[in-house]
XYZ file of C-alpha atoms in Angstrom:
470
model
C -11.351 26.995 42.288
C -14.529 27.506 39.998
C -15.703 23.709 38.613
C -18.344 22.478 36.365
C -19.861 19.355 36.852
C -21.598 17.360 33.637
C -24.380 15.249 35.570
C -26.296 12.247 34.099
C -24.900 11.011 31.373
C -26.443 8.144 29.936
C -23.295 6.696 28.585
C -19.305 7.897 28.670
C -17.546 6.565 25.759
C -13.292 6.799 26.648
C -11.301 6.868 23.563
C -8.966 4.013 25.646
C -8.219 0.917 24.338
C -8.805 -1.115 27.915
C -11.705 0.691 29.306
C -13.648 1.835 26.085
C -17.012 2.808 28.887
C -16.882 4.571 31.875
C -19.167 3.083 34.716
C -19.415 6.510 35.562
C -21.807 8.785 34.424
C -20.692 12.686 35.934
C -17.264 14.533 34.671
C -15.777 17.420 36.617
C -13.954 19.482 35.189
C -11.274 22.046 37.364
C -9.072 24.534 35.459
C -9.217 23.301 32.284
C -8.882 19.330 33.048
C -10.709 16.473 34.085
C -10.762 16.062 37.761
C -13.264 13.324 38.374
C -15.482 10.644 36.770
C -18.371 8.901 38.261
C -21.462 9.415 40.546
C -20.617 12.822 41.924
C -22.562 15.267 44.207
C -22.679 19.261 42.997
C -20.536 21.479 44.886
C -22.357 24.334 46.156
C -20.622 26.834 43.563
C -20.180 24.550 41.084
C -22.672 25.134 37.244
C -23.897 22.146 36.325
C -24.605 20.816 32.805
C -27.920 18.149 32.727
C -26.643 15.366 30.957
C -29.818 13.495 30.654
C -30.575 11.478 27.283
C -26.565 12.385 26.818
C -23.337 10.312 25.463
C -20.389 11.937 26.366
C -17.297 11.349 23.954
C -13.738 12.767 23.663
C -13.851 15.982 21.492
C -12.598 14.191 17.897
C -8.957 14.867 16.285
C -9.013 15.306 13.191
C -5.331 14.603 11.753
C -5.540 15.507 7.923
C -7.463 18.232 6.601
C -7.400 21.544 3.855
C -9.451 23.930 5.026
C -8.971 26.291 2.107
C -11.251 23.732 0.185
C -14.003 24.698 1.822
C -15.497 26.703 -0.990
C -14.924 24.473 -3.046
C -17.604 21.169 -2.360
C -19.248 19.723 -5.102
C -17.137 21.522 -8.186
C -18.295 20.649 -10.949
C -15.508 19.663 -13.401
C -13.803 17.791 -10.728
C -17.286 15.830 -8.843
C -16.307 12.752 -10.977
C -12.986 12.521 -11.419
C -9.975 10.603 -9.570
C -7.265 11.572 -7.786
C -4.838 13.463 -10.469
C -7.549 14.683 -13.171
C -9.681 15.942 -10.085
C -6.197 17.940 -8.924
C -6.100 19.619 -12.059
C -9.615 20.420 -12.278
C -10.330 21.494 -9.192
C -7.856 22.806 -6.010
C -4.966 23.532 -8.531
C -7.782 25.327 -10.792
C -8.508 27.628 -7.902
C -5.242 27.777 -6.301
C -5.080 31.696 -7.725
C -8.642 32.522 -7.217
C -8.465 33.168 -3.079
C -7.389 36.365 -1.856
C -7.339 37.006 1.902
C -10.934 37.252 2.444
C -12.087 34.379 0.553
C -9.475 32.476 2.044
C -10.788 33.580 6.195
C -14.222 32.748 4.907
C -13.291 29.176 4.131
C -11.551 28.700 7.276
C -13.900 29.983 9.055
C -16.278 27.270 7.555
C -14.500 24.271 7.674
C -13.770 24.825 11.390
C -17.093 25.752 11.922
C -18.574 22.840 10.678
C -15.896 20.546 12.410
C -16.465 21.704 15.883
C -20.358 21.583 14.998
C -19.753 17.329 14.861
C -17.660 17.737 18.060
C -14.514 18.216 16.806
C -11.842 19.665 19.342
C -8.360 19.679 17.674
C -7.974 20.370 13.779
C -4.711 19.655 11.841
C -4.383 21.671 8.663
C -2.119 20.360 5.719
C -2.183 23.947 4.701
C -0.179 24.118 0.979
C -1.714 27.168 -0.244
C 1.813 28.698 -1.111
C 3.319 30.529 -3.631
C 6.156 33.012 -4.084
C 4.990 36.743 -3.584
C 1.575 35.222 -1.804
C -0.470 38.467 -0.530
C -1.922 37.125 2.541
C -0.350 35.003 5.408
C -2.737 31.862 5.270
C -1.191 30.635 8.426
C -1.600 33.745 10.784
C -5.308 33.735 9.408
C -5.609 29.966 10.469
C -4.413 30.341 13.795
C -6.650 33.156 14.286
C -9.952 31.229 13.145
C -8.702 28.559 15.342
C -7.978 30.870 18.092
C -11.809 32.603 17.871
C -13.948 29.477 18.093
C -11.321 28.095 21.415
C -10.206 24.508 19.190
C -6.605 23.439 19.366
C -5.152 24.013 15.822
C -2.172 22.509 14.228
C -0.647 23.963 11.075
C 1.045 21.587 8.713
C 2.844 23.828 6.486
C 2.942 22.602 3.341
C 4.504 23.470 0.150
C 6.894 22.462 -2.988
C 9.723 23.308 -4.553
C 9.172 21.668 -7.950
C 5.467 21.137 -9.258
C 3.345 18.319 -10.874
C 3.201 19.579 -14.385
C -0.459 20.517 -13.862
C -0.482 22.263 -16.655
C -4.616 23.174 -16.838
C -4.097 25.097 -13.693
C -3.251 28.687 -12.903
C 0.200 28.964 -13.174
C 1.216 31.631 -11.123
C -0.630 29.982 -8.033
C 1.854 27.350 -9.042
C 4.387 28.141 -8.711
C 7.143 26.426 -6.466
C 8.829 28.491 -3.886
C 12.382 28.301 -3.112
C 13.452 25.655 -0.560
C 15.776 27.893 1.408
C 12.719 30.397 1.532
C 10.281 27.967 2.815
C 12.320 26.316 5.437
C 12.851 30.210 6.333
C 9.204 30.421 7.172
C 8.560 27.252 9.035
C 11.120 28.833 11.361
C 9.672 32.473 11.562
C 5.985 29.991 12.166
C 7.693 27.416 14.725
C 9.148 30.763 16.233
C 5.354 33.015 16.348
C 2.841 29.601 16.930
C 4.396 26.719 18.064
C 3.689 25.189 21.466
C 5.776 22.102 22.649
C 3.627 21.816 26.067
C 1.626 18.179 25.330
C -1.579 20.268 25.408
C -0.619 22.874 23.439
C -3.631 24.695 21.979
C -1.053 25.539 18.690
C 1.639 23.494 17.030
C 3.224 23.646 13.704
C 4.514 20.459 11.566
C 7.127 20.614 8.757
C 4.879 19.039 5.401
C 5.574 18.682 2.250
C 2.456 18.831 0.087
C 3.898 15.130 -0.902
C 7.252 13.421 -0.204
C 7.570 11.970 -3.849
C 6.666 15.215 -5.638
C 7.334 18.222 -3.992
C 10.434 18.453 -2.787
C 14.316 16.460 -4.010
C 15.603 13.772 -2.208
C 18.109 15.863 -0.387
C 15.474 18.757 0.566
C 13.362 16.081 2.195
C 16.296 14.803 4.195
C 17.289 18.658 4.987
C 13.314 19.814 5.848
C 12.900 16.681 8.093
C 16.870 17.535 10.151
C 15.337 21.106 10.470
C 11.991 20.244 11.660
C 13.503 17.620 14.653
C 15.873 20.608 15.738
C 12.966 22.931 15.852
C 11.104 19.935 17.997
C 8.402 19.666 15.131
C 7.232 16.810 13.677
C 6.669 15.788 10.401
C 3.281 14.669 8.037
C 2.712 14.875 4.108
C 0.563 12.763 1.764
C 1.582 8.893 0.427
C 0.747 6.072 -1.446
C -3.329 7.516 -1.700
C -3.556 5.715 -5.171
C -1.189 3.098 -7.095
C 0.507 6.307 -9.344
C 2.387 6.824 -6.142
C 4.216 3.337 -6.272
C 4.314 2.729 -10.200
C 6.186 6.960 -9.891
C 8.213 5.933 -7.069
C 9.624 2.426 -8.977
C 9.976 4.229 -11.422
C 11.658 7.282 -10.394
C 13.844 5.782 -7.085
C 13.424 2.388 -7.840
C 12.051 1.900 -4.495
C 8.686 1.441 -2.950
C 7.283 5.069 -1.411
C 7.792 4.401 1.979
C 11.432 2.709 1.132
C 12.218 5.937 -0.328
C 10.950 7.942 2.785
C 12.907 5.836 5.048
C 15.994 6.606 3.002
C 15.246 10.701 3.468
C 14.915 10.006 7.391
C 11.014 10.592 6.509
C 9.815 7.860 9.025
C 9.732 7.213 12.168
C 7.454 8.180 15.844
C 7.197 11.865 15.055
C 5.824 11.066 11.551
C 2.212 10.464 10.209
C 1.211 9.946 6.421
C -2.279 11.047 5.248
C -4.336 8.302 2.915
C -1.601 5.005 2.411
C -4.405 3.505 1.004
C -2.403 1.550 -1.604
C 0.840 -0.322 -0.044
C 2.922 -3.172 0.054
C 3.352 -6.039 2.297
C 6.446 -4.878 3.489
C 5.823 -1.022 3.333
C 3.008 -2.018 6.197
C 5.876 -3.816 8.516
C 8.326 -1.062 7.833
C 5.450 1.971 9.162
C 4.643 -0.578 12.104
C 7.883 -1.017 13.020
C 9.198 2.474 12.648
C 6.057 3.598 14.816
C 4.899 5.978 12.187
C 1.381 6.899 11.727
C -1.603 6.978 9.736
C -4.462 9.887 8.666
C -6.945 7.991 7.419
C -9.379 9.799 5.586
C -11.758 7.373 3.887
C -14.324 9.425 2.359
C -12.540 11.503 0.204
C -10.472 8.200 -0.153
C -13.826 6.591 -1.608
C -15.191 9.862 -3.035
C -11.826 9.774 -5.714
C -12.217 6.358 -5.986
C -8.926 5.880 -4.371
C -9.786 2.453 -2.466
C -9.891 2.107 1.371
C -6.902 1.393 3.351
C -6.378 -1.419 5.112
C -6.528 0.281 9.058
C -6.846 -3.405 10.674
C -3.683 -4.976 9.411
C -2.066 -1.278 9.878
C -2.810 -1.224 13.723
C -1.705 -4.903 13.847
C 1.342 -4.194 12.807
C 2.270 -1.406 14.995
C 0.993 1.860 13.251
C -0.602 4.585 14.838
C -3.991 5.223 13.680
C -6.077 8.486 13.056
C -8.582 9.534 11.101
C -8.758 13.102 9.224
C -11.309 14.632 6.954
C -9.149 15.667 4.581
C -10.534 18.899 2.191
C -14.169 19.297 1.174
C -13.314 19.829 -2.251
C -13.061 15.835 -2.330
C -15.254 15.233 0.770
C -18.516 17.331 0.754
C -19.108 16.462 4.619
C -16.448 17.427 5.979
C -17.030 16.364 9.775
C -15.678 14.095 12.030
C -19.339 12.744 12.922
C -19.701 11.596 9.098
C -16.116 10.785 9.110
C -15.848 8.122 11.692
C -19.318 6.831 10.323
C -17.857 5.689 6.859
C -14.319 4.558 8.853
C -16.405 2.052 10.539
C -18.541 1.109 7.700
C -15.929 0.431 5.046
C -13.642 -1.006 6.929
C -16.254 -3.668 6.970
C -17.114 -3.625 3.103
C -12.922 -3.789 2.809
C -12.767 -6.786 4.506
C -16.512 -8.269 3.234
C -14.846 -7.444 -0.347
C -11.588 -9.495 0.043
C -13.856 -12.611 1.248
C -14.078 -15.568 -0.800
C -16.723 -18.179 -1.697
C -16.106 -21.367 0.562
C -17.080 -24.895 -1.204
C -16.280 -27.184 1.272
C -19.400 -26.756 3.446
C -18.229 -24.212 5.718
C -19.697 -20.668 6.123
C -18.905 -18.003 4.239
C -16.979 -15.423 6.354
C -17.752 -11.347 5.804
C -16.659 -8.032 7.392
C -18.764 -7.595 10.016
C -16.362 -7.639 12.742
C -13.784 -6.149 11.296
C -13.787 -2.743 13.359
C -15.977 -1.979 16.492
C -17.400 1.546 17.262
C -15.259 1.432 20.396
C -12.170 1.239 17.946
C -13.562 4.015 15.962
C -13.694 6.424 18.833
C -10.642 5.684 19.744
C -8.415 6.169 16.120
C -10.869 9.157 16.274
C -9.956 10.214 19.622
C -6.776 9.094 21.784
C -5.519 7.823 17.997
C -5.385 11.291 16.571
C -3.914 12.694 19.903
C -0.997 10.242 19.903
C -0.528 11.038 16.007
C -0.374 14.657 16.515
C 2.254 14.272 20.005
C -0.425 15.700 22.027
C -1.736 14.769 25.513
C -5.941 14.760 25.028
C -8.321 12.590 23.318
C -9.212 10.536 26.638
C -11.967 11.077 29.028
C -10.040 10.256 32.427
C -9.164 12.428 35.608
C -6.682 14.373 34.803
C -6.704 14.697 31.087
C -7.408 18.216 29.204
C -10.809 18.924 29.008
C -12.326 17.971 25.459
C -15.477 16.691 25.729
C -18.418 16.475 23.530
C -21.966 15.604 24.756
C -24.130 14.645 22.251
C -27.918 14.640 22.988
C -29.593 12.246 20.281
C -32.737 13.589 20.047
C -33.177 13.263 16.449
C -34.746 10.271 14.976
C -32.118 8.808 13.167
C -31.117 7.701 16.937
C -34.549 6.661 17.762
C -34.742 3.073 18.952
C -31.324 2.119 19.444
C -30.524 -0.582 22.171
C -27.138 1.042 22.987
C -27.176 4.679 22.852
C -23.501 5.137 23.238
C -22.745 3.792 20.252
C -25.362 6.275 17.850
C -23.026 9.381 17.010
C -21.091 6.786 14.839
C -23.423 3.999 14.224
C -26.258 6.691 12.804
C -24.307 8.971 11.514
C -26.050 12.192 10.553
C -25.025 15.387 12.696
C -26.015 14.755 16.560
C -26.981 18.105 18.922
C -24.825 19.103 20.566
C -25.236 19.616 24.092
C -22.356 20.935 25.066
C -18.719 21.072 23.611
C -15.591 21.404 25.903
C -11.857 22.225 24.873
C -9.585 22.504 27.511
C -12.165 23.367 29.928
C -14.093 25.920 28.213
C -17.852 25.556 26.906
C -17.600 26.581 23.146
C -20.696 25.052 21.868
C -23.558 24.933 24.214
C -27.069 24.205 23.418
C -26.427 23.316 19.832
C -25.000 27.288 19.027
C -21.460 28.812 18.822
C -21.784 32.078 20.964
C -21.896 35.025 18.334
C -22.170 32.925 15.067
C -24.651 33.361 12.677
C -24.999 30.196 10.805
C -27.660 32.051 8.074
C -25.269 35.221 7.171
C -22.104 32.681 7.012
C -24.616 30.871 4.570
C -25.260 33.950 2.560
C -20.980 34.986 2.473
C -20.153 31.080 1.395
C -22.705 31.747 -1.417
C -21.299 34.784 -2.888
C -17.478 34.450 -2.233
C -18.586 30.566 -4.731
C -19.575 33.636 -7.201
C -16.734 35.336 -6.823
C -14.138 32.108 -7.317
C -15.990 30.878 -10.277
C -15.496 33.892 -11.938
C -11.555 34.091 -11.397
C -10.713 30.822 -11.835
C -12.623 31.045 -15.035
C-alpha cells in the first residue's frame, strides 16, 4: 500500500479537546486516513512532504455558508446596512440576475478561496430557488465540490411563503410549492447523499429560516421527511432581535420554543447565527444537543452582535463556525474566520465587564476563548455539527490536513508558532492541503487553476449582474 509521510513539523495542532498538541511531529497517511503520528522513519516507497517551518492543522469545516454570494462582496447599496434592509438591497436584489454560468462562476470562487485558507469540508445553505428555475444549482455545487476533491454538503434551502421584500425581483421570489420542494430533497438525498461518516457528499433538509419560510405544520412535515431519509436538519435563527420580537409576536413563543414545538431541535440539528437569545432558549439548545454555526463576521459586518459561544458550549451546544455568504462577509475564509471568532469573543466578554469600586481589579475578556478552542469549534466542532467522522488529526481519522508554512511576516517573531494561522490572521501558504488522503493544494497552487483568468471572469460576470439586477 502506497503512503505519504509529512516529516518535520514544527507543531501539530489536534482539533481535540484533551490533547489540543501532538508531541509528534510526522503524519502518515495510508489509503486515505491517518495511520500514524509521531517521530517516524520514511518507508522506502513512501513520498515525503518536508514539513520544516510547518504547523499542521485539521483541514477547517465550515458549517454555514452561500456560495452564490460570491459575486456579490462589497455591493454597494447593501455595504452599510443591517440585517433586513441589506436583504432587500442586496441577495434578494440579485436573486434573478444569475443564470447557470454566473451561478458556476461563484461557486467556483467561494470554494476556491475556502480551500485556499485550508478549508476541507464546505456546507452550503444553498436557497437559490424558485419555481421554473433554469439551472440545477445543486448538481452544479456538487460538481465544483467534486473538481477541487473537498467534502461538500448541500443544505437545500427554500420557502414556501416569502418576506414581503418587496424592492426585490419578484419572480426570483417567488415561493415554491411545499409538496414540490420536499419532492426534490428526495430526488437530491436519492442522486448525492452519502450516510458513510466520511462521506465526501451529504444533503440536509433547510429551510431558508424556520420562522419565515415555511408554516408551522410544513416545518414539522420537512423535519419527519428529512429523519426518514437519514438527513439532518439546519436553517437560520435568532441572528438579530426581529427574530424574537416576530416570533412573540406571531407564536407567542420564543424562536427556539417554537422550533421545539415543530420537532425542529434536537442532535441532528444546527442553527446558523443565534446571536440574540434568551436565558432559557440557551438551556433548551444545550440540553436538546443541538448545534451552533457561528459566523461572526458577517454577524459583526450587519451589525448583528456576537453570540455568546462560551455560555453556549457550557451549556451543552455543539459549536461550529461557518463563513456564511460574502455578500455580508467580504473574506470569506476560514483563516479570517476563526481569527475574528477568537477575537470577539474576547471584546463580547471585555464589553459585558463592569467598573469595580471596591478596590479590586477590573476583570476583561482576555481569557475568554483560547486558540486551541478555536481550532477545535473550527475543526472536530464543525465535524460533529455536520454528523461526520473528520476534523481530528489522530491515527485513524480521514485524512484532512492542512500544513501551513508561515513564511510571511505577519508570523514573524511569534514565540509559539502553532498558534499564528489564527492568532495573525491574514492568509498563511499553504504547504500542502489533504482531504481524505489526497494532495489538492500543494505548494501554495490548485493543480490546473488559474487564479488571474478566474480574476478576469469574477470581473465581468460583476458587469453582467449589475446590469440585470438594475
Amino acid at each position: 500500500m502506497s503512503t505519504l509521510l509529512i516529516k518535520g513539523c514544527t507543531a501539530i495542532l489536534t482539533g481535540n479537546r484533551e490533547t489540543p498538541r501532538s508531541t509528534g511531529t510526522d503524519i502518515r497517511v495510508a489509503d486515505g486516513r491517518i495511520a500514524a503520528i509521531g517521530t517516524l522513519t520514511p518507508n522506502a516507497d513512501e513520498r515525503v512532504i518536508d514539513a520544516r517551518d510547518c504547523v499542521a492543522y485539521p483541514g477547517w469545516v465550515n458549517t454555514h455558508h452561500h456560495l452564490f454570494q460570491s459575486l456579490l462582496k462589497g455591493e454597494p447599496q447593501g455595504l452599510n446596512q443591517s440585517l433586513s434592509a441589506w436583504l432587500a438591497s442586496t441577495p434578494y436584489r440579485f436573486r434573478g440576475a444569475f443564470d447557470a454560468e454566473t451561478f458556476r462562476l461563484a461557486a467556483r470562487i467561494g470554494l476556491v478561496e475556502l480551500v485556499r485558507s485550508g478549508c476541507t469540508t464546505v456546507a452550503d445553505h444553498h436557497y437559490l430557488y424558485w419555481p421554473g428555475m433554469p439551472f440545477d444549482g445543486a448538481a452544479i455545487l456538487f460538481e465544483e465540490a467534486q473538481a477541487l476533491g473537498v467534502r461538500f454538503v448541500l443544505c437545500r434551502g427554500g420557502a414556501t411563503q416569502t418576506r414581503g421584500l418587496e424592492s426585490a425581483l419578484p419572480t426570483a421570489l417567488r415561493p415554491e410549492r411545499f409538496d414540490d420542494w420536499m419532492q426534490d430533497v428526495e430526488r437530491l438525498a436519492g442522486q448525492f447523499h452519502q450516510p458513510q461518516a466520511d462521506a465526501m457528499r451529504r444533503v440536509v433538509m433547510a429551510p431558508t429560516t424556520t420562522l419565515h419560510s415555511t408554516t408551522a405544520q410544513e416545518l414539522r412535515e420537512s423535519a419527519r421527511l428529512a429523519r426518514a431519509l437519514g438527513l439532518r436538519l439546519h436553517s437560520h435563527l435568532s441572528e438579530t432581535v426581529d427574530y424574537l420580537d416576530a416570533s412573540r409576536a406571531k407564536f407567542g413563543m420564543t424562536p427556539l420554543q417554537f422550533c421545539a414545538e415543530q420537532d425542529w431541535i434536537g442532535d441532528d440539528v444546527w442553527f446558523a447565527h443565534l446571536v440574540k437569545l434568551q436565558p432559557e432558549e440557551i438551556a433548551l439548545l444545550g440540553a436538546s444537543g443541538s448545534g451552533i454555526a457561528h459566523c461572526p463576521q458577517s454577524n459583526a459586518r450587519l451589525g448583528s452582535g456576537i453570540a455568546d459561544i462560551v455560555a453556549l458550549e457550557q451549556a451543552g451546544v455543539k459549536i461550529s463556525i461557518g463563513v456564511d455568504g460574502a455578500a455580508s462577509n467580504e473574506a470569506a475564509d476560514m483563516q479570517s474566520e476563526t481569527h475574528a471568532a477568537w477575537q470577539l469573543q474576547r471584546a463580547r466578554k471585555g464589553m459585558l465587564a463592569r467598573p469595580r469600586y471596591d478596590g479590586g481589579t477590573f476583570e476583561g475578556g482576555g481569557d475568554a476563548a483560547t486558540i486551541e478552542d478555536v481550532i477545535r469549534w473550527g475543526t472536530s466542532g464543525g465535524a460533529a455539527v455536520l454528523g461526520l467522522d473528520t476534523g481530528e488529526l489522530r491515527p485513524g481519522m480521514p485524512a484532512d490536513i492542512a500544513l501551513y508554512q508561515l513564511d510571511d511576516p505577519r508570523y514573524f517573531g511569534l514565540h509559539d508558532v502553532a498558534i499564528g494561522p489564527v492568532a495573525c490572521g491574514g492568509r498563511a501558504t499553504l504547504k500542502a492541503l489533504l482531504c481524505q488522503g489526497k494532495v489538492i493544494v500543494e505548494n501554495d497552487v490548485i493543480a490546473g487553476l488559474d487564479l488571474r483568468e478566474l480574476g478576469a471572469q469574477a470581473a465581468e460576470a460583476v458587469k453582467r449582474l449589475q446590469q440585470r439586477a438594475g
